[in-house]
Coordinates of C-alpha atoms and ligand atoms in Angstrom, one line a residue:
X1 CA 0.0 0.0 0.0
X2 CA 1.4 3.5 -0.7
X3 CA 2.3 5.1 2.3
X4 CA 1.8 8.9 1.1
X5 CA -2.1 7.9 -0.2
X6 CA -5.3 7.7 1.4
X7 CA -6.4 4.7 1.7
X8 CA -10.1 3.8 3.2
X9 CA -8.8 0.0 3.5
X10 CA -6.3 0.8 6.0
X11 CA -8.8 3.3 7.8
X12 CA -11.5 0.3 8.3
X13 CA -8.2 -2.0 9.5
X14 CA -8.0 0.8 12.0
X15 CA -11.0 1.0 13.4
X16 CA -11.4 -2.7 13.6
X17 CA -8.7 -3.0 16.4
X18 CA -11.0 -1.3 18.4
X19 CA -14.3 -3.4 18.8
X20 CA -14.4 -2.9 22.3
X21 CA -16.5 -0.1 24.9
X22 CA -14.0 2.5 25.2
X23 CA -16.2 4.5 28.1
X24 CA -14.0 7.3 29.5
X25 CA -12.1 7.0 32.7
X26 CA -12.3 3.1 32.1
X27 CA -9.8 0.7 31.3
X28 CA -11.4 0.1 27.7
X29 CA -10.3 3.7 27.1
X30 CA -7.3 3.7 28.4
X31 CA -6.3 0.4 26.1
X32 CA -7.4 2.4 23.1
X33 CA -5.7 5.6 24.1
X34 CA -2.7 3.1 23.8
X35 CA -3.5 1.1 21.2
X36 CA -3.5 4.8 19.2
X37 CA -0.6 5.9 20.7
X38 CA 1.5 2.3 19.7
X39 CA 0.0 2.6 15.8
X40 CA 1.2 6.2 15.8
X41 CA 4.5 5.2 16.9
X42 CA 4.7 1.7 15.3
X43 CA 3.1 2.6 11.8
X44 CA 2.9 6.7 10.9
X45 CA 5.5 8.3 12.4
X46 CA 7.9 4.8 12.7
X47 CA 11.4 6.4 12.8
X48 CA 10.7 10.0 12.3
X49 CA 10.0 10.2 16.6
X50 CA 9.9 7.8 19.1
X51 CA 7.9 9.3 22.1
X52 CA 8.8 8.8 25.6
X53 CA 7.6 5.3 27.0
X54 CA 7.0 7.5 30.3
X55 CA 4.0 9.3 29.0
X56 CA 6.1 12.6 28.4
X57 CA 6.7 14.7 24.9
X58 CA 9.5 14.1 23.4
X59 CA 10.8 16.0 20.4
X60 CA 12.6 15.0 17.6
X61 CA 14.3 18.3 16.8
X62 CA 15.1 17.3 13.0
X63 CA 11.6 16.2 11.9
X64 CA 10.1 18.8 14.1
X65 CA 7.0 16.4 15.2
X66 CA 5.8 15.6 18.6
X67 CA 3.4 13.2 20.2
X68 CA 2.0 13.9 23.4
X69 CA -0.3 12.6 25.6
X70 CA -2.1 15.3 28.0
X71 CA -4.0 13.2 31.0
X72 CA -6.7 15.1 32.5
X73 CA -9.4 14.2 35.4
X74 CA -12.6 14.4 36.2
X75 CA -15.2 14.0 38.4
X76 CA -18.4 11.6 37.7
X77 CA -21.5 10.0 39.7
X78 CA -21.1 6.4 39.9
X79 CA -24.6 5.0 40.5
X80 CA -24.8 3.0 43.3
X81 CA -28.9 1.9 43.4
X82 CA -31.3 2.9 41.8
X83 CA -35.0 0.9 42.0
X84 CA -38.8 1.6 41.2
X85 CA -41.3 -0.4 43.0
X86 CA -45.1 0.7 42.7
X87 CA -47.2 0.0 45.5
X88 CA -50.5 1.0 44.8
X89 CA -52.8 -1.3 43.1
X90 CA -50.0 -3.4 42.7
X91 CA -46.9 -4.2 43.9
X92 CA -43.5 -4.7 41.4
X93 CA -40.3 -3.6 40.8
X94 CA -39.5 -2.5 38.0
X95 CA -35.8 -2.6 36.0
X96 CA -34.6 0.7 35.7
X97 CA -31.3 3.0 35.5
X98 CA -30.3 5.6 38.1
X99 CA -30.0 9.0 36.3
X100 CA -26.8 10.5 37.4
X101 CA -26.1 13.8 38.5
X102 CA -29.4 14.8 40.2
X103 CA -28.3 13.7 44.0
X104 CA -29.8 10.5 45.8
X105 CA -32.9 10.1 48.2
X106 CA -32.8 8.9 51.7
X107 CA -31.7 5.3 51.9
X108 CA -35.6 4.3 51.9
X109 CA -36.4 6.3 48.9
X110 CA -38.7 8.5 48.6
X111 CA -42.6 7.2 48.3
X112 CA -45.5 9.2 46.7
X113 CA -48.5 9.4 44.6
X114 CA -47.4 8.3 40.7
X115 CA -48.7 10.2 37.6
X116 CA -47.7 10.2 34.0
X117 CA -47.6 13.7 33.3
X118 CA -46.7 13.1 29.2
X119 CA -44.6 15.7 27.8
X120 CA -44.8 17.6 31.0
X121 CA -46.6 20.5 29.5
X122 CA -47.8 23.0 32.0
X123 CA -51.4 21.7 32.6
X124 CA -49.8 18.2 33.4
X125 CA -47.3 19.7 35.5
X126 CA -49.6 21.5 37.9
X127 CA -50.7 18.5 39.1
X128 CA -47.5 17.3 39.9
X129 CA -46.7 18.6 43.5
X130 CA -45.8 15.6 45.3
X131 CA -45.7 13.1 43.3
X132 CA -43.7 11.2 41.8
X133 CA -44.0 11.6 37.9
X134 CA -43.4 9.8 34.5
X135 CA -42.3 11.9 31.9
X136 CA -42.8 11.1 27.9
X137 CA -39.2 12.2 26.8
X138 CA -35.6 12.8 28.7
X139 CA -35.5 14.9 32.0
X140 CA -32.4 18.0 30.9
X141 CA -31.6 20.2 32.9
X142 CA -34.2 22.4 31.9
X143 CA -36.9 20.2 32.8
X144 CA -35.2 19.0 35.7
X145 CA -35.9 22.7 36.5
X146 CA -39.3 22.9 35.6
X147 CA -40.2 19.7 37.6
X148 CA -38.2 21.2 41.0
X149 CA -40.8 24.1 39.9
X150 CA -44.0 22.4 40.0
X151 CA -43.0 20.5 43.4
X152 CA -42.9 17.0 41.6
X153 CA -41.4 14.6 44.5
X154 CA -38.9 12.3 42.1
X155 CA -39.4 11.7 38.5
X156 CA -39.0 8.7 35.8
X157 CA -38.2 9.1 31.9
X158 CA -38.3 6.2 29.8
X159 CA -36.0 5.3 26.5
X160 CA -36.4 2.5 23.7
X161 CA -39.0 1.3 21.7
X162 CA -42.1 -0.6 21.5
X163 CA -40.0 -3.1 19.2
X164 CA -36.9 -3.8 21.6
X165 CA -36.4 -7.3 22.5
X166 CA -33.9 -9.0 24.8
X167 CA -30.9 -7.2 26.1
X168 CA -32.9 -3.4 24.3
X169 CA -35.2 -3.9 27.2
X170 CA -32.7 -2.3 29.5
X171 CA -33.5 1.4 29.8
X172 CA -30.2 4.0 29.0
X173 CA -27.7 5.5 31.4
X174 CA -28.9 9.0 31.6
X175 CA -27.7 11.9 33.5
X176 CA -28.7 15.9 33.8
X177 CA -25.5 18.2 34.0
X178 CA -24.5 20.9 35.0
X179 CA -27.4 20.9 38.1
X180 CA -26.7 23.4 41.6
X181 CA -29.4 22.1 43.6
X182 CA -30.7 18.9 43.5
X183 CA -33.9 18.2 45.4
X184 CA -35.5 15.3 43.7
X185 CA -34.1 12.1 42.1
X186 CA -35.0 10.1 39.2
X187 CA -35.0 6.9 37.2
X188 CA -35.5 5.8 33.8
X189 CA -37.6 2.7 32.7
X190 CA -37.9 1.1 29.4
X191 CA -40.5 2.1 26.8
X192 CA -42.2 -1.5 27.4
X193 CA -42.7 -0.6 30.8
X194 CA -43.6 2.6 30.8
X195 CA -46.4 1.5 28.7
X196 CA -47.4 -1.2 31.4
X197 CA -47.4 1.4 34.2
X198 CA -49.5 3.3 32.2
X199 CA -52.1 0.9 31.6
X200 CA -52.5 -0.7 34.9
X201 CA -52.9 2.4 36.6
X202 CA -50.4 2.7 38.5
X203 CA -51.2 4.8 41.2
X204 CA -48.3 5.2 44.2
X205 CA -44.7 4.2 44.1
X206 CA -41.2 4.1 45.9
X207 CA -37.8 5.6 44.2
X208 CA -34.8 4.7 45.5
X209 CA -31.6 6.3 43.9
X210 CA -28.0 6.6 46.0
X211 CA -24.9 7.9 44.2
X212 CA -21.4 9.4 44.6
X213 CA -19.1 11.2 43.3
X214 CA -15.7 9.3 42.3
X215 CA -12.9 11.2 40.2
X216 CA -11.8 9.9 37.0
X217 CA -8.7 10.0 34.6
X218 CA -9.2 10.0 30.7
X219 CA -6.4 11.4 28.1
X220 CA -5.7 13.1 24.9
X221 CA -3.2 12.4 22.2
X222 CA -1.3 14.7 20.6
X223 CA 0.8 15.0 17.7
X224 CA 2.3 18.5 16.5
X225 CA 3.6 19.1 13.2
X226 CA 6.3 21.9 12.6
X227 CA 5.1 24.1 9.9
X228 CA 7.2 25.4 7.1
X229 CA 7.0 29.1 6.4
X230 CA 3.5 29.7 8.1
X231 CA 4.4 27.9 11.4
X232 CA 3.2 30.5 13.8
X233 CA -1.0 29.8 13.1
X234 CA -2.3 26.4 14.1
X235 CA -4.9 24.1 12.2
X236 CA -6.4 21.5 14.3
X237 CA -7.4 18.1 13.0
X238 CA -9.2 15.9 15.9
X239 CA -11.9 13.5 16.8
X240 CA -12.7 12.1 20.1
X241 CA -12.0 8.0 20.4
X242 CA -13.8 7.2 23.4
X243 CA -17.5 5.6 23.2
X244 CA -21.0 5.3 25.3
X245 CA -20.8 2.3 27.6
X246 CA -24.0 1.1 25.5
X247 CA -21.7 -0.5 22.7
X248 CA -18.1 0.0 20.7
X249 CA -18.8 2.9 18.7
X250 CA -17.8 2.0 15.4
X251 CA -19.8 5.0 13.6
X252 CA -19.0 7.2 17.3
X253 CA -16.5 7.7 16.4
X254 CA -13.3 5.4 16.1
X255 CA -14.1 6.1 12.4
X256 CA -13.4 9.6 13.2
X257 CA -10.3 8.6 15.0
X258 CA -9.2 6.9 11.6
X259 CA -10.0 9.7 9.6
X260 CA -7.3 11.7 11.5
X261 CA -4.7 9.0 11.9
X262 CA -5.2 8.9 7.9
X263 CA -4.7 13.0 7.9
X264 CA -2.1 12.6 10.2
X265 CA -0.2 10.0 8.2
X266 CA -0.7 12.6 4.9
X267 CA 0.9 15.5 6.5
X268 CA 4.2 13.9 7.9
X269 CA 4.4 13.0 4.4
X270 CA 3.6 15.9 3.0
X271 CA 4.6 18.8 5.4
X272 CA 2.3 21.6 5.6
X273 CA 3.2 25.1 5.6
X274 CA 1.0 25.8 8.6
X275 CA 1.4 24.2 12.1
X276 CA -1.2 21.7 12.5
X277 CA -2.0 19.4 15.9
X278 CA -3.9 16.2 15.5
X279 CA -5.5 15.4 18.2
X280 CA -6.9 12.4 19.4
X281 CA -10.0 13.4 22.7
X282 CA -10.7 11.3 25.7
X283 CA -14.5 11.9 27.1
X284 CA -16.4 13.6 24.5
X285 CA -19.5 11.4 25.6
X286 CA -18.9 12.9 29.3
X287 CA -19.5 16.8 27.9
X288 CA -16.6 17.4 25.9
X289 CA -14.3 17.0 28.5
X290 CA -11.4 16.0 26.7
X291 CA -11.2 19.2 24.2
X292 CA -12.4 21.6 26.9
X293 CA -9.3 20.3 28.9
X294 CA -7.1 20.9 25.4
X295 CA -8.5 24.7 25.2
X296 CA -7.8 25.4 28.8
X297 CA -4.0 23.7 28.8
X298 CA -3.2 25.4 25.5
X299 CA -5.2 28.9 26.2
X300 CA -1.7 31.1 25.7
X301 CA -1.8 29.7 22.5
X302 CA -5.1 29.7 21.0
X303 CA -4.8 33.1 19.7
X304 CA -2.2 31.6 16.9
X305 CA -5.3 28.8 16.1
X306 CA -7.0 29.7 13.0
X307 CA -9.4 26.7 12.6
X308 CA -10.5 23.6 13.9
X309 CA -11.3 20.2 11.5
X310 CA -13.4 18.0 13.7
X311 CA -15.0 15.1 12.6
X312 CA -17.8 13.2 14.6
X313 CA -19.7 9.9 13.4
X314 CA -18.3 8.5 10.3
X315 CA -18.0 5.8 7.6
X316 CA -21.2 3.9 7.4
X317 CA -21.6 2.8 4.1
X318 CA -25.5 4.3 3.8
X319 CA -25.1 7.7 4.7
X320 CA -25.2 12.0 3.7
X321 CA -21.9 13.7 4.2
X322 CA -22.5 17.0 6.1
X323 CA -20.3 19.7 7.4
X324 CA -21.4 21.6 10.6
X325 CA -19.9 25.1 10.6
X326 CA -19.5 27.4 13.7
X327 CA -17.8 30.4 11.7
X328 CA -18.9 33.2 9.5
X329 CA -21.3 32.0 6.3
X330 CA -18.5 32.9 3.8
X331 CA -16.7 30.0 5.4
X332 CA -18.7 27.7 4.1
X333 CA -18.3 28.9 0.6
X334 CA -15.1 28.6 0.5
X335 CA -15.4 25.0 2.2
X336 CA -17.9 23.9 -0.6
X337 CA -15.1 25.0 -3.3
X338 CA -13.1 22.7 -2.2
X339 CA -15.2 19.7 -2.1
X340 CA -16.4 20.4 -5.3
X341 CA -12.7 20.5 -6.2
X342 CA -12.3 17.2 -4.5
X343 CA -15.9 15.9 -6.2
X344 CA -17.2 15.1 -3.1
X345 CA -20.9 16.2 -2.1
X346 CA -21.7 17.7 1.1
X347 CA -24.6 19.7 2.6
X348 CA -23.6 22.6 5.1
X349 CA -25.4 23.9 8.6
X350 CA -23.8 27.0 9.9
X351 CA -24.7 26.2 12.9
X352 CA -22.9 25.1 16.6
X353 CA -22.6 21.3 16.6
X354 CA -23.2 18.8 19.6
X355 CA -18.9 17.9 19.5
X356 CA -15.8 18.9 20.3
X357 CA -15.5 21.7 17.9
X358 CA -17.8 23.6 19.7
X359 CA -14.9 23.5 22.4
X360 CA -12.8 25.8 19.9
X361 CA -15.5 27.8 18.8
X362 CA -16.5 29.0 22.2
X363 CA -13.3 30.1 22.2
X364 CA -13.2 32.1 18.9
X365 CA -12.0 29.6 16.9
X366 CA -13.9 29.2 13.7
X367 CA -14.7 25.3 14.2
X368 CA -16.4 22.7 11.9
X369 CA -17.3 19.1 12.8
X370 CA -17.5 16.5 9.6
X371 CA -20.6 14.5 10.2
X372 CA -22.0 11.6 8.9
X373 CA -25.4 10.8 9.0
X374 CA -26.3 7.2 10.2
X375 CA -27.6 4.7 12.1
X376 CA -27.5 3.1 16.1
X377 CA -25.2 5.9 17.6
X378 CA -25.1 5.2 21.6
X379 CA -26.3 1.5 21.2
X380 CA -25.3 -1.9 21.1
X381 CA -25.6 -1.5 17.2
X382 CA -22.9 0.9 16.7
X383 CA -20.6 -1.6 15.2
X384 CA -17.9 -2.2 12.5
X385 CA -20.3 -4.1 10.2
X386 CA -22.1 -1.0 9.2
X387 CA -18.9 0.4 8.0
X388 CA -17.0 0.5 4.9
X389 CA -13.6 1.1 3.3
X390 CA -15.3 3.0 0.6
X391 CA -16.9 5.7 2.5
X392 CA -14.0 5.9 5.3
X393 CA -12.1 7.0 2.4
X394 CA -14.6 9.6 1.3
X395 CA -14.3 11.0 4.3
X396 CA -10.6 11.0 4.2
X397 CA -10.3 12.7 0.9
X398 CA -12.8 15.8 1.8
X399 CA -10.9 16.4 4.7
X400 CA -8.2 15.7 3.5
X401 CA -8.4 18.7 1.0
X402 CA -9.9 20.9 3.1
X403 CA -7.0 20.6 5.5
X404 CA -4.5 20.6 2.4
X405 CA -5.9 23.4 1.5
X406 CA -5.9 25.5 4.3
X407 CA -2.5 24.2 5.4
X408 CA -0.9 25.2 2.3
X409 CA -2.6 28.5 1.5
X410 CA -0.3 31.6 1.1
X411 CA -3.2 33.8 3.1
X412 CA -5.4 32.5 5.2
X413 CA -8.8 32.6 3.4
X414 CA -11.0 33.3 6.4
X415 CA -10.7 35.6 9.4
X416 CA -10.4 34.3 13.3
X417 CA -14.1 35.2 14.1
X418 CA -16.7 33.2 15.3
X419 CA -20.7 34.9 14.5
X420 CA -21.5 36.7 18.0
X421 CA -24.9 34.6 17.7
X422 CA -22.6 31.2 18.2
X423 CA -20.7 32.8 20.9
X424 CA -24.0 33.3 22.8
X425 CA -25.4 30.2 21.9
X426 CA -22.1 28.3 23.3
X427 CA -22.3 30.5 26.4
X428 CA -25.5 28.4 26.9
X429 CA -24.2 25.6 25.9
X430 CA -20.9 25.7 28.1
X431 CA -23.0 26.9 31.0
X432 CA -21.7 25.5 34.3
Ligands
ZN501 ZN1 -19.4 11.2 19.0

């Protein structure tokens, strides 16, 4: 295979090392963080560096590349038990999931009236005061908010569908972030049993949810490449590699991970004028925790950034390409002239987008996250199989020119500015 190409084959070989949960903080994640780090040294950079077996950067002043690998912690709610038993007319317990992040009740629970209050719209919710009430969606922080409001005394949301079977019949892992104050608990059920609860009526139940706080350590992975003649800005290239504990994340997003080993491998090979980082983010699926610690460590240096490449869910073969952009609208112009330049189709949203790019944006860095559309993201079903060499290398080659591109460019063809309207929006988003 020629080293200096593309190639989608070796991408898909990539991602198939890693068909295992990769949740942050966990030993699945650390395995991949050095499963990455070992194919960066063992196959893309080989002899051009040879990093530090004690976790350290080490430079190779000739080539004028890095790796390094930035650990950062974290703090999380580990569930500790979490149960629904109704009372009134009948009596059962129920299979649910603790939902993390809202406190636990006393170490009876917490018993009350029950009442499906469907989408929790405000003539539902005034009957809610004491009791303990099913809600027709996901609790957010937001609603979590609302439901403190209208005095409700716990609540539980439900996930799945009425087809699941088998092992789908056990409800997500779902948390609210970002909460002060948290008076009231809740659960979530599956779909099935919601349904049941429902129709027998039922009428007074017990919640019982304990947690605790435990600190965590995920990392990031690093490598730097020395520009030419434009060295002092930066272009980021990243991609988070850890998944949901629901399933392996094929799709989320070791395909993303490929895509920038596969960028990564281009540019050693073909040294960009620009600086350029690739980066490789622990705990995206925890709030973008691993690019929010990246923009903190490297704030004195963010001013030299001029844009971040993200890409997030990737390389199923049945799929639309699109590009979300967090950056002024003649960015996207100038984007789409260079996929049409590299005949590949793609539909833009200037818009924030739900990944790590938002991370740079909020910090003025015009940001765009790859995207594909697709199938079973956070489940079981995120797997390899759906995946293919063929549109891994689509993928490769868009980004590929876009960062080519930009990287090579005499002038930079955008300004640093990120629309104040994302700024704001991100302000939300990011709100502690
Ligand atoms: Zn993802």
């Amino acid at each position: 295979m020629d080293k200096a190409k593309i190639s989608g084959e070796r991408a898909l070989e990539f991602v198939k090392q890693f068909e295992h949960i990769r949740e942050a903080g966990t030993a699945g994640e650390r395995s991949a963080a050095e499963k990455i780090r070992g194919y960066l040294e063992n196959q893309v950079l080989g002899s051009i560096v040879c990093a530090g077996a004690d976790g350290r950067a080490k430079e190779d002043q000739a080539s004028g590349i890095v790796i390094r690998q930035e650990p950062f912690s974290f703090i999380e709610q580990e569930i500790q038990e979490a149960r629904l038993i109704v009372t009134e007319p009948y009596e059962k317990e129920y299979t649910v999931t603790g939902c993390g992040g809202c406190g636990s009740t006393p170490p009876e629970g917490v018993e009350a009236p029950f009442l499906y209050v469907e989408n929790s719209d405000e003539i539902s919710l005034s009957y809610a005061r004491g009791r303990i009430v099913l809600i027709n969606g996901i609790v957010r922080r937001e609603l979590y908010r609302e439901l403190v409001r209208a005095g409700a005394a716990g609540f539980v949301m439900l996930s799945g569908t009425p087809l699941d079977e088998g092992e789908d019949l056990r409800p997500a892992r779902r948390k609210v972030r970002g909460l002060e104050e948290t008076p009231i608990q809740g659960v979530t059920v599956h779909y099935k049993d919601a349904a049941e609860l429902v129709e027998q009526g039922a009428s007074r139940a017990r919640l019982v949810l304990r947690q605790r706080q435990v600190t965590r350590t995920s990392q990031n992975l690093v490598v730097r490449i020395q520009g030419t003649d434009r060295a002092q800005e930066i272009l980021t290239v990243s991609a988070h590699y850890d998944s949901v504990p629901e399933g392996p994340g094929a799709y989320d997003n070791m395909a993303g991970a490929a895509i920038v080993m596969e960028l990564c491998r281009y540019f050693t090979l073909h040294r960009p004028r620009r600086t350029m980082e690739f980066l490789w983010f622990g705990a995206e699926e925890k709030g973008l925790l691993g690019s929010l610690d990246y923009v903190c460590r490297h704030r004195e240096e963010l001013a030299a950034h001029r844009f971040n490449m993200n890409v997030d869910l990737a390389g199923q073969t049945v799929g639309g390409t699109v590009i979300g952009l967090a950056g002024e609208p003649e960015v996207c112009r100038i984007l789409q002239a260079y996929a049409r330049e590299a005949g590949m189709g793609v539909s833009f949203k200037n818009q924030i987008w739900g990944s790590d790019s938002n991370s740079f944006a909020w910090k003025g860095i015009p940001a765009m996250t790859l995207n594909r559309d697709g199938f079973g993201m956070h489940t079981r079903h995120d797997t390899v199989d759906l995946l293919s060499a063929w549109s891994l290398e689509r993928s490769c080659r868009l980004l590929a020119m876009i960062a080519e591109r930009l990287a090579q460019a005499e002038v930079f063809p955008f300004d640093r500015k990120v629309p104040k309207k994302f700024l704001e929006e991100l302000e939300q988003y990011f709100e502690k």
